[in-house]
XYZ file of C-alpha atoms in Angstrom:
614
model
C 0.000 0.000 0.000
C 2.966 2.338 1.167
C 3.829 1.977 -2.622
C 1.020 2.649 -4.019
C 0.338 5.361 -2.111
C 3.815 6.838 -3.189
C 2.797 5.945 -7.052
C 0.075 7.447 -6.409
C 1.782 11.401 -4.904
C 3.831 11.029 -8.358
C 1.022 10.872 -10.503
C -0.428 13.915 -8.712
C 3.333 15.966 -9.328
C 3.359 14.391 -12.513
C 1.821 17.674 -13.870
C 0.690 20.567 -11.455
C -3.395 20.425 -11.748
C -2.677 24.065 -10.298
C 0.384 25.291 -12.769
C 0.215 23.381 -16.137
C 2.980 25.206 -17.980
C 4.008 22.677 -20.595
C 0.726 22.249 -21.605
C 0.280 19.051 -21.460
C -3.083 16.293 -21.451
C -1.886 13.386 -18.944
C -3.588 9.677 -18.823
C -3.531 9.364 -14.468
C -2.790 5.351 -15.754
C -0.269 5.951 -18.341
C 2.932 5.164 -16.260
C 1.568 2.582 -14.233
C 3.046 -0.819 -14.842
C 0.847 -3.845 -15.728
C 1.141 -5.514 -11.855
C 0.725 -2.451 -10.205
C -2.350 -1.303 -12.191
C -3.380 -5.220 -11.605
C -3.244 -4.775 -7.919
C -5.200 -1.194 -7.796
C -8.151 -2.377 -9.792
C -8.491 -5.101 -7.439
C -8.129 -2.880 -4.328
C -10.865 -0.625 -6.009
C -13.195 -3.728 -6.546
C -12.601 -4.460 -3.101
C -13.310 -1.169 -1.628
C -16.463 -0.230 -3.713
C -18.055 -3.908 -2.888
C -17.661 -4.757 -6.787
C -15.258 -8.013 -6.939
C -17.503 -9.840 -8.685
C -16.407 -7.467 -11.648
C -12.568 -7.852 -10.880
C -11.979 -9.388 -14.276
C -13.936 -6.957 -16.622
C -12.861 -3.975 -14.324
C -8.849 -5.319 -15.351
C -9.827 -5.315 -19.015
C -11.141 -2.056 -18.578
C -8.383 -0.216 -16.709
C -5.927 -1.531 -19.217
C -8.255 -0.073 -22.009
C -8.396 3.191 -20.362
C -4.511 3.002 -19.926
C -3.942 3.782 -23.467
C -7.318 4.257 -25.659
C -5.998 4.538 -28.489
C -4.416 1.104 -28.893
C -7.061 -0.979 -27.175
C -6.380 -3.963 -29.661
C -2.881 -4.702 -28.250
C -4.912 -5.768 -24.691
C -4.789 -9.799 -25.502
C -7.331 -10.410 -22.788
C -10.214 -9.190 -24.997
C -12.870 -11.134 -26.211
C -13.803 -10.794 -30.157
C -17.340 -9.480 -29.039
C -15.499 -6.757 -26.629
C -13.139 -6.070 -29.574
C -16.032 -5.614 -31.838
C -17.713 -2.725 -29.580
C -14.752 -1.200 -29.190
C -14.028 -1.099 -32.699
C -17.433 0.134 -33.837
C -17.120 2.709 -30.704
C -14.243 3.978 -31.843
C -15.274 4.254 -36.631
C -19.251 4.832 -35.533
C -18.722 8.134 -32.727
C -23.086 7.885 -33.360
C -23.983 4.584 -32.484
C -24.865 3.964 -28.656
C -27.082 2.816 -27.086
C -31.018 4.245 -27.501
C -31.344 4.922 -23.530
C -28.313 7.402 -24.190
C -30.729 9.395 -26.530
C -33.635 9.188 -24.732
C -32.272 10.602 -21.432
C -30.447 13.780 -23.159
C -33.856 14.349 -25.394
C -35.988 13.689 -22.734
C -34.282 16.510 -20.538
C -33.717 19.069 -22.986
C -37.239 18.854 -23.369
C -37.272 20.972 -20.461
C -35.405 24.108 -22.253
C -38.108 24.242 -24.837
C -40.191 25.554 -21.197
C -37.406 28.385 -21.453
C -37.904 29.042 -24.981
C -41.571 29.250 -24.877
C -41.455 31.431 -22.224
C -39.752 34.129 -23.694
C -41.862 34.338 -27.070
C -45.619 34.208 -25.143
C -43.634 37.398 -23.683
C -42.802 38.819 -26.557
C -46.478 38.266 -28.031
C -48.153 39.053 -24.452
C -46.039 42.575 -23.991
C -48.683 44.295 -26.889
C -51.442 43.184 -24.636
C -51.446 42.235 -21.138
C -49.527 45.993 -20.164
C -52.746 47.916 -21.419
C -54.832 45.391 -19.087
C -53.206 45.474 -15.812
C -52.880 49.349 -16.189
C -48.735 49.944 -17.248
C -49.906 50.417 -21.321
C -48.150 53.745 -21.359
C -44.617 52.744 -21.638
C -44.514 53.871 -25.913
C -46.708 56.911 -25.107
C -43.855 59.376 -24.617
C -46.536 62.793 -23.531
C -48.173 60.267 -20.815
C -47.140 61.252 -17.068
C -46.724 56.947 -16.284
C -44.452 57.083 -19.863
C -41.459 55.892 -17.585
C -42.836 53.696 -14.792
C -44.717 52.086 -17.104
C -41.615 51.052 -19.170
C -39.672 49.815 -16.692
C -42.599 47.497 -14.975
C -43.164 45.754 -18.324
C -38.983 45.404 -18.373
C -39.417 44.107 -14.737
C -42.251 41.685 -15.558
C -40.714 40.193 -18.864
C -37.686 39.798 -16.267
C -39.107 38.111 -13.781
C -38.251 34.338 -14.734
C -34.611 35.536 -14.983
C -34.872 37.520 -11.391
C -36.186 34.038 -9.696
C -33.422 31.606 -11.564
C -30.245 34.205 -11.047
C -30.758 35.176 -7.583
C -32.829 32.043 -6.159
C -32.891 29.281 -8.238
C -29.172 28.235 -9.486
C -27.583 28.538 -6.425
C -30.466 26.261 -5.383
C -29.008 23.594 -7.227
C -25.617 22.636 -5.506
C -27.870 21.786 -2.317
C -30.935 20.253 -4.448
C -28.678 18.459 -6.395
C -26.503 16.888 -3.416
C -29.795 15.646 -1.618
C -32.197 14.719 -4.490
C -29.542 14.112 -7.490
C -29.700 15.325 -11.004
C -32.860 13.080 -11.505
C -34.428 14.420 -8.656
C -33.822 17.783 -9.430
C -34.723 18.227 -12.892
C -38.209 16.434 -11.884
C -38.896 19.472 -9.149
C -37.932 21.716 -11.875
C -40.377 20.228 -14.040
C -43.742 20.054 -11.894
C -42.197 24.048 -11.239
C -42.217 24.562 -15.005
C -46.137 22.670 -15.169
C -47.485 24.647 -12.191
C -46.462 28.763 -12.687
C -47.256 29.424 -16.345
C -50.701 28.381 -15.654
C -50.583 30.495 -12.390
C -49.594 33.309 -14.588
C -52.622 32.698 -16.995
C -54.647 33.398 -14.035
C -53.543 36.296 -12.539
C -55.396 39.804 -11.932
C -52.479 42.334 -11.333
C -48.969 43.229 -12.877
C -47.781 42.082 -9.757
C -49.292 38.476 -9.158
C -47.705 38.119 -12.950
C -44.157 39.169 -11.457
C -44.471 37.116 -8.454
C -45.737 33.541 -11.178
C -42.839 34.357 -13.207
C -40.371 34.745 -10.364
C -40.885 31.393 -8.919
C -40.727 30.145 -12.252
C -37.524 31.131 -12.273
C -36.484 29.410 -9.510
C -37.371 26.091 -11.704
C -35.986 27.767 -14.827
C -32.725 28.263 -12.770
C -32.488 24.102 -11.124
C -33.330 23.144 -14.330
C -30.493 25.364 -16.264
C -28.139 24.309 -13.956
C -28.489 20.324 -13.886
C -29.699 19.297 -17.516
C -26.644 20.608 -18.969
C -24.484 18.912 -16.345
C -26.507 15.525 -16.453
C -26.466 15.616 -20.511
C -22.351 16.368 -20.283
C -21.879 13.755 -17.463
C -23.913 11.028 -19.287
C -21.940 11.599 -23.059
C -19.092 9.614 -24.560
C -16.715 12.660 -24.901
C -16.457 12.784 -28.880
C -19.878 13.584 -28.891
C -20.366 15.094 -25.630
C -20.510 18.951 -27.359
C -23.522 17.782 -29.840
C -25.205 16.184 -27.243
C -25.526 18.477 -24.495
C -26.753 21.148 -27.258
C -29.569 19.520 -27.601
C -30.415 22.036 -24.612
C -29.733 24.855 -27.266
C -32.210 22.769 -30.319
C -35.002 22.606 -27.602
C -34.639 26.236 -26.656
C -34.713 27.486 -30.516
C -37.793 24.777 -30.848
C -39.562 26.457 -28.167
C -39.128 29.521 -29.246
C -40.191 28.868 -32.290
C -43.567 26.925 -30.403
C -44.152 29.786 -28.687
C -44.067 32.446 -32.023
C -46.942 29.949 -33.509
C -48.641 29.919 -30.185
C -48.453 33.888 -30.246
C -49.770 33.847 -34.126
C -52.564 30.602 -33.316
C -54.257 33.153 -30.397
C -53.500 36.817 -31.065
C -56.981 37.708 -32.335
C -58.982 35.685 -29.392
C -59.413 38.960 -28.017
C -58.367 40.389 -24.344
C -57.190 36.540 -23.109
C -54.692 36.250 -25.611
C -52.013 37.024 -23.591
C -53.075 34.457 -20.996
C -52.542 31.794 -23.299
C -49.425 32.572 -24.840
C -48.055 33.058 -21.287
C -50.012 29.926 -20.220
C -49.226 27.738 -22.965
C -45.157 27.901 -21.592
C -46.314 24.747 -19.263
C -46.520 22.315 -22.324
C -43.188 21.260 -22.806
C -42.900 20.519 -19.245
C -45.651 17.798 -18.839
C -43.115 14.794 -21.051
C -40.358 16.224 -18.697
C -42.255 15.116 -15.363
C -42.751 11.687 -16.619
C -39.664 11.234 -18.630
C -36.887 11.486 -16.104
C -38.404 8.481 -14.242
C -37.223 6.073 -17.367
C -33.772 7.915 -17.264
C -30.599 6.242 -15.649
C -29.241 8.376 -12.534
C -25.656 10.373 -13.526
C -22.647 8.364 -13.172
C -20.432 10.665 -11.908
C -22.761 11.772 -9.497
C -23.401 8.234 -8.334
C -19.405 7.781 -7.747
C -19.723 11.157 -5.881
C -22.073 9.637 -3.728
C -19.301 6.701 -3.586
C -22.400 4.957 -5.538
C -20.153 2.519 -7.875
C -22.463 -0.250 -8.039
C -25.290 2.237 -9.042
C -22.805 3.977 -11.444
C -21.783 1.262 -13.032
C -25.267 -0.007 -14.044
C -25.475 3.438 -15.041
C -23.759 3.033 -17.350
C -24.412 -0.150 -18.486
C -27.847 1.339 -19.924
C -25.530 4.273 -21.610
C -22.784 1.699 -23.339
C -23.301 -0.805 -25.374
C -20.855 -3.580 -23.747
C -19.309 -4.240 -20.148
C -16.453 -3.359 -21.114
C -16.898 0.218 -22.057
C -18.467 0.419 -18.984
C -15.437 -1.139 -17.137
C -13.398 1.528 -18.986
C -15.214 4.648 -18.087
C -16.125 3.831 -14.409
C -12.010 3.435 -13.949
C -10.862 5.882 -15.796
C -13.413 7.762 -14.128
C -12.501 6.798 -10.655
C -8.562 7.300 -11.482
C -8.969 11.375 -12.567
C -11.737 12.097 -9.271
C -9.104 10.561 -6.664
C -6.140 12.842 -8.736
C -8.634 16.489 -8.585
C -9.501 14.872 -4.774
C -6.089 15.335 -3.923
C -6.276 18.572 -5.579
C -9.550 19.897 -3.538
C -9.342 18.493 -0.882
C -13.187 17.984 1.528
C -15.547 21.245 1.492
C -18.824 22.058 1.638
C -21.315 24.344 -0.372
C -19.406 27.570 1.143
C -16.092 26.714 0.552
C -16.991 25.475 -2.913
C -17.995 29.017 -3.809
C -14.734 30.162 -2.688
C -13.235 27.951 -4.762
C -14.199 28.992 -8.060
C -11.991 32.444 -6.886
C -9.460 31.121 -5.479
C -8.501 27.504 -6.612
C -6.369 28.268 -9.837
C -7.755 25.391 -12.135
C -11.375 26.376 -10.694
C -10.856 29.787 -11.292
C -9.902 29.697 -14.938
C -13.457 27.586 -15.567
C -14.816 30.438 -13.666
C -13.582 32.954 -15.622
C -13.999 31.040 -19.417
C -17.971 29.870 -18.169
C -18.430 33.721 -17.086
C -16.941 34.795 -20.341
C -19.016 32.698 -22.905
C -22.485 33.619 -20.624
C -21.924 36.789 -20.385
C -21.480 37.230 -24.185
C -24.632 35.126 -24.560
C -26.181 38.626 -23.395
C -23.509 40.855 -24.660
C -24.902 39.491 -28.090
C -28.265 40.947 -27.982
C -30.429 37.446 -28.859
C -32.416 37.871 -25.632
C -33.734 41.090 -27.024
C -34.812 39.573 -29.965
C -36.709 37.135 -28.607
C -38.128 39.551 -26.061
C -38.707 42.386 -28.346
C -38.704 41.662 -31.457
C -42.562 42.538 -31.364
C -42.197 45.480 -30.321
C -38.854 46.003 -32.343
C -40.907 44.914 -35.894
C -43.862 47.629 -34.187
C -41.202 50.252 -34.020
C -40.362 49.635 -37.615
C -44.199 50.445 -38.823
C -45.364 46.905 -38.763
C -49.381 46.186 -37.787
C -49.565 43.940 -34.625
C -50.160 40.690 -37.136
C -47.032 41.860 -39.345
C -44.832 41.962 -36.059
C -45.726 38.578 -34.826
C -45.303 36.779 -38.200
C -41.594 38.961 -38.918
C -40.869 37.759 -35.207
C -42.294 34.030 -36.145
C -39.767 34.165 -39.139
C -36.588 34.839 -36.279
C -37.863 32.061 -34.575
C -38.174 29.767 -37.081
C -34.510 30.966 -38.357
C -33.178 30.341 -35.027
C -34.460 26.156 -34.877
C -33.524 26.021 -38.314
C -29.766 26.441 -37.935
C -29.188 25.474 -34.775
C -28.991 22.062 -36.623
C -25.708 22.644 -38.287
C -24.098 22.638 -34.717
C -24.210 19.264 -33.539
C -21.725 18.273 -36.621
C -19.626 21.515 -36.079
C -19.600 21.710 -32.254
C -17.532 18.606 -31.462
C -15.310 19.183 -35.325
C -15.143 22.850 -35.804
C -15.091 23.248 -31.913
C -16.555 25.472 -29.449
C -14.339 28.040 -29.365
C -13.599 28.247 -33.039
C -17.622 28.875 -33.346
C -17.837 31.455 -31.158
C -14.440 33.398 -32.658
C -16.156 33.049 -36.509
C -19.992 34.125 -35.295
C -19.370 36.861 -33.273
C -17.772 39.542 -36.212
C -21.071 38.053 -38.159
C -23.438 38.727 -35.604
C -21.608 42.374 -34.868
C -21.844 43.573 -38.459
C -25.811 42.363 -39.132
C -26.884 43.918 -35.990
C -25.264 47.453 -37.364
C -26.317 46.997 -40.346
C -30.234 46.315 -39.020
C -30.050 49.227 -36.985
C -28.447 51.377 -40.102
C -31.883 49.905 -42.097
C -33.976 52.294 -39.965
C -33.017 55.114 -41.253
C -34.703 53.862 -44.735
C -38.249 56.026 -44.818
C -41.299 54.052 -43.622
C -42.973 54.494 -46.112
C -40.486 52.549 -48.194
C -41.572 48.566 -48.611
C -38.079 47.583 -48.034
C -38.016 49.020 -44.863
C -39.898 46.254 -42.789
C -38.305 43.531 -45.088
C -34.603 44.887 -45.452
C -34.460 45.543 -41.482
C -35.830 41.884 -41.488
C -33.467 40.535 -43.639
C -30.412 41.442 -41.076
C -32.386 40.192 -37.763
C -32.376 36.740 -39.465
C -29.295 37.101 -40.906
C -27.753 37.999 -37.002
C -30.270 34.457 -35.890
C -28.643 32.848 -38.681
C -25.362 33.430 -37.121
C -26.083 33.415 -33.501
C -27.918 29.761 -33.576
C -24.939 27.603 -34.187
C -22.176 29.383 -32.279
C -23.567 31.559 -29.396
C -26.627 29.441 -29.225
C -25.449 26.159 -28.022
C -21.801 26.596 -26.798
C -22.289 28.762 -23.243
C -24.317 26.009 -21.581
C -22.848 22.810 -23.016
C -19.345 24.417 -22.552
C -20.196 25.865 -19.082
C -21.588 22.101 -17.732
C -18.023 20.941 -18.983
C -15.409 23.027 -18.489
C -15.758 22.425 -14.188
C -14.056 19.464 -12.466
C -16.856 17.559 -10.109
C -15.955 18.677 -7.037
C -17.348 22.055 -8.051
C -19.540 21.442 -10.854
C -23.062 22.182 -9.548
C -22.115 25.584 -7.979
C -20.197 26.191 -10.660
C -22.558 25.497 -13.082
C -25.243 27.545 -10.338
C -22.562 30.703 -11.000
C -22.409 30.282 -14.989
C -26.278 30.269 -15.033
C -26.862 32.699 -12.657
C -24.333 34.883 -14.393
C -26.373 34.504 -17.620
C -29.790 34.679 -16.162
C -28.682 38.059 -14.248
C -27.852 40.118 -17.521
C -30.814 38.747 -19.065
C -32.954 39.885 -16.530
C -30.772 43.205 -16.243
C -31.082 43.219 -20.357
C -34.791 43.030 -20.149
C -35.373 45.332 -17.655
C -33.618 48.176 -18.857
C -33.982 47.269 -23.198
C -37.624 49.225 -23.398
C -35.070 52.526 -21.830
C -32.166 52.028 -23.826
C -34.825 52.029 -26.975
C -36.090 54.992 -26.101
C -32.972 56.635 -24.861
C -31.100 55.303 -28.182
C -33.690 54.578 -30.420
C -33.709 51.913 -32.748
C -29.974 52.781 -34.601
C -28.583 53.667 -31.333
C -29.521 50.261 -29.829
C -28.652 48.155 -31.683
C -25.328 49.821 -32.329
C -24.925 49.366 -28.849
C -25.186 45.857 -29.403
C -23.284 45.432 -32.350
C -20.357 46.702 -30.091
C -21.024 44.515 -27.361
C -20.262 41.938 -29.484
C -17.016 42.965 -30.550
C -16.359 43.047 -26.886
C -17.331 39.550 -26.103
C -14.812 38.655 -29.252
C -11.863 39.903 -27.723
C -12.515 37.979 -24.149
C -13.717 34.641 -26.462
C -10.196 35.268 -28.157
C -8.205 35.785 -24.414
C -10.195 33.500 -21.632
C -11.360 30.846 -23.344
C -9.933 27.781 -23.912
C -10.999 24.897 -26.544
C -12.630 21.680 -24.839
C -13.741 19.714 -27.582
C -13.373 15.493 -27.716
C -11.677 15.743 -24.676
C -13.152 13.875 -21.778
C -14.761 15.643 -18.543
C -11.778 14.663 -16.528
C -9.164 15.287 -19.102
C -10.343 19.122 -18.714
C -8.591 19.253 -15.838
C -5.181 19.799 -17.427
C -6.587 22.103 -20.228
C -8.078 24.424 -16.976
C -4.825 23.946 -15.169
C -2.627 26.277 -18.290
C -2.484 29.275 -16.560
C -4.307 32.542 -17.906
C -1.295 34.459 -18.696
C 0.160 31.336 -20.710
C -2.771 30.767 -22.586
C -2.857 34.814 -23.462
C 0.604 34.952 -24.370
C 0.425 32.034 -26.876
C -2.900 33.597 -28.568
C -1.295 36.688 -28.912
C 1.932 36.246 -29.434
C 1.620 32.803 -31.380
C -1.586 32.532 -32.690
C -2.930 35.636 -33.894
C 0.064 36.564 -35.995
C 0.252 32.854 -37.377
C -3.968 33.842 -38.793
C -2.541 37.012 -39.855
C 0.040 35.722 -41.897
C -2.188 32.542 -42.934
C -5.741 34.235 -43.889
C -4.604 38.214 -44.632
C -0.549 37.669 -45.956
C -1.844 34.243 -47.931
C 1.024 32.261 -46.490
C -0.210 29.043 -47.355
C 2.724 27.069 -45.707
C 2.597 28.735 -42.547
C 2.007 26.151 -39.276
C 0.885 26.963 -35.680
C 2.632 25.714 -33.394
C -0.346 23.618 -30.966
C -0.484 25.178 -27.333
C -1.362 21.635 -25.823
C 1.043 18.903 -25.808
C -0.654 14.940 -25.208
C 0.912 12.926 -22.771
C 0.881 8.950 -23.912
C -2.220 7.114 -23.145
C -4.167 10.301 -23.997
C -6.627 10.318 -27.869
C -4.446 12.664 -29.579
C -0.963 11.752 -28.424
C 0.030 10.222 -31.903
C -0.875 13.871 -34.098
C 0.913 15.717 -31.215
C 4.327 13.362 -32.091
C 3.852 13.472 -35.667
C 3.756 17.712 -35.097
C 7.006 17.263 -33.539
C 8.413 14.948 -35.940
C 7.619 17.222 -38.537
C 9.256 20.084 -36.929
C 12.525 18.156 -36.301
């Protein structure tokens, strides 16, 4: 034991989880010699009460020792080689309970996307009834209250999820589990939209829509985190945005709902406020057939349960073998990292814990530009935006229908791009787009009224800034924000990305209706459009790639430190693009930042790079 325990300190120095300055991806099992890793697996069987899976747990650890050349393991049986094989040419083919527990959960952020477009259809209505009309009537004495209570009401959900709700979850998840915790979210999501319906005051409205934010905030801050901790890490990024698809699909739900009942008369805006429960109802009945997190099972010091866990999420024992140890060998490295703490000290943490804080900093980044952007006001607004531009009330909700339906529509190209092109790479290419169609919308106002191309031109560059937004902005802040934190921390952390998000949104919404009038229409979205070249530049400096690497492998990208990883982009990699893309240098290589230890997917292009450069 004194040995091991000894192997075990050198594997932790092996590379500083704190100070990674080489760079480089380390496999925990890589060094460990064949009797040695022999002897730990069967310790670990012993001590998590699983030794009647000794034998496949040995197959498995010696898979997981080096990945990449799983076929020179002689113990494997043909049928275990086969899996392996077809795991390894077919990165689509898993098992159907895999796909029916990430659908079934992002049903839930179609709740989330509905929500904000019966808004957007209810703010030309349910303002005049509850007495706060007057916010576009610039010569009536209520011209600003009334403004900013419609801002605070359209707010509410985000009020209730950024200040209550995600930092709910870290406790909620800890006692009731991910399953658990997205089902409360869910009856949440069922019961307050249909409270809203009902309600005879702008302020029984705020208070519905503030505790649905409190489910709106449990359920942002788990679904992402069970989707991530349930995918096979090549296509963990296409996965998890399937958050992001049912988002844009209830958006787009809730634009046909707003179209379907805008001419019932004065309860109109009941049901398109209502109607946000729908996509809740499969959620509540769904999760029951799902198979509890793995990760959070071995948190729990749950192996048996984790293990069957992922039995239902692989196709053969021995995949399962291979990610429960593999697993198990990364959480006892970031334990020794950590160290024991509760929900307090965990919030520290993410300031003060140098691989912690870097996922802090990169989640905050890509959430905050989520706002920066301006797609919450679109979704919001773009009513009353389309209004602004001289468009009758059914004009308005079929030109904001179209950015809805623009929005589903190319989301889809993400889930090939997101785990090819990469997560950061999508964000660094969308935002310029999304920076130059916004100015160039707000520009299109200045075309006379009476002009038919004004309505359709000013159009034409809202979908056109959808277009762009949908497969970069759109999916990568929450799949990249349930990834990029190591276990220990990942539920507050994922609490502080969300509530970070949620909190601009609700700040956003609040204060859009004054910055329209303030601005008007060129001046806000100018605003925008500038915001976005903002959210570039920290995309470009803060955060880091995490594509086909696995949950626990992020360890060692969080562990570069800041300055490193700013120094390489630009000193390294920005002139490299100049010279590349601008100078036409086709020859010109970049040097890679990240250097792959053996035993890690990737270790054979990162010696061929060096071979080359030799």
């Amino acid at each position: 034991m004194e040995k091991d325990e000894v192997r075990h300190e050198e594997a932790i120095q092996h590379i500083d989880l704190a100070k990674n300055l080489d760079a480089k991806i380390a496999n925990p099992l890589a060094d460990i010699p064949y009797d040695a890793l022999m002897r730990d697996v069967e310790q670990f069987a012993k001590e998590k009460d699983l030794v009647d899976l000794t034998e496949v747990l040995k197959k498995g650890a010696l898979v997981a020792q080096n990945p990449t050349r799983w076929d020179e393991v002689e113990s494997l049986t043909t049928a275990e080689r086969d899996f392996l094989q077809q795991e390894h040419e077919h990165r689509w083919r898993h098992p159907l309970s895999l796909y029916f527990t990430i659908i079934v959960c992002s049903i839930g952020a179609a709740v989330q996307g509905w929500d904000q477009t019966g808004s957007n259809g209810a703010n030309l209505s349910f303002p005049t009834e509850f007495g706060i009309g007057h916010g576009s009537d610039p010569g009536h004495p209520n011209y600003k209250r009334d403004s900013w209570l419609v801002g605070l009401v359209n707010a509410g959900p985000y009020i209730g999820s950024a200040f209550i709700g995600c930092w709910l979850s870290d406790p909620v998840n800890f006692y009731l589990g991910r399953r658990g915790t997205i089902f409360l979210s869910a009856v949440i999501c069922v019961l307050t939209p249909i409270g809203g319906a009902l309600t005879r005051s702008w302020e029984q409205l705020l208070i519905t829509r503030i505790l649905m934010g409190i489910g709106m905030g449990l359920k942002g801050s788990t679904v992402p985190i069970f989707a991530a901790e349930n995918s096979p890490a090549r296509i963990r990024g296409a996965l998890v945005m399937s958050w992001q698809m049912w988002t844009a699909f209830g958006i787009f739900l809730g634009y046909c709902a707003n179209l379907a009942v805008y001419q019932v008369g004065k309860i109109a805006w009941r049901l398109q406020i209502g109607s946000a429960f729908i996509p809740a109802v499969p959620l509540v009945f769904g999760i029951y057939f799902c198979p509890e997190s793995p990760r959070w099972c071995m948190k729990k010091n749950r192996y048996r349960q984790a293990y069957n866990s992922l039995l239902r999420l692989r196709f053969d024992p021995i995949q399962a073998a291979r990610d429960l140890y593999y697993i198990h060998a990364q959480l006892e490295l970031e334990a020794a990292i950590v160290g024991k703490s509760n929900y307090l000290t965990r919030f520290g943490q993410l300031f003060t814990i140098p691989r912690v804080r870097r996922s802090t900093l990169a989640s905050f980044t890509v959430m905050i530009a989520q706002q920066m952007c301006g797609i919450n006001i679109i979704s919001f607004y773009s009513s009353t935006i389309f209004r602004e531009a001289g468009a009758s009330e059914r004009d308005a909700l079929v030109a904001a229908f179209g950015s809805g339906l623009v929005n589903f529509v190319f989301a889809w190209p993400a889930i090939w791009t997101i785990d090819t092109f990469g997560r950061r790479s999508l964000l660094l290419f969308t935002f310029p787009q999304m920076a130059w169609t916004l100015l160039a919308a707000g520009f299109c106002f200045y075309i006379p009224s009476d002009n038919k191309a004004h309505l359709g031109i000013i159009a034409l560059f809202i979908y056109l800034f959808t277009a762009f937004y949908s497969p970069g902005e759109g999916p990568v802040p929450f799949t990249y924000s349930a990834e990029c934190f190591p276990l220990s921390h990942r539920e507050v952390g994922m609490g502080w990305a969300v509530a970070t998000c949620l909190f601009w949104a609700a700040v956003l919404s609040i204060s859009f209706p004054a910055i329209l009038q303030a601005f008007g229409p060129v001046g806000a979205f100018g605003f925008y459009a500038g915001l976005n070249v903002c959210a570039f530049v920290m995309i470009l400096l803060f955060v880091p790639e995490t594509k086909q690497r696995t949950l626990e492998e992020l360890d060692y990208i969080f562990a570069v430190p800041t300055r490193t990883f700013i120094s390489y982009q630009l000193g390294t990699a920005v002139p490299w693009w100049f010279r590349r893309y601008v100078l036409r240098k086709k020859g010109e290589v970049c040097p890679p930042l990240y250097h792959f230890d053996k035993g890690i997917d990737g270790a054979d292009s990162d010696s061929e790079h060096e071979h080359k450069k030799q």
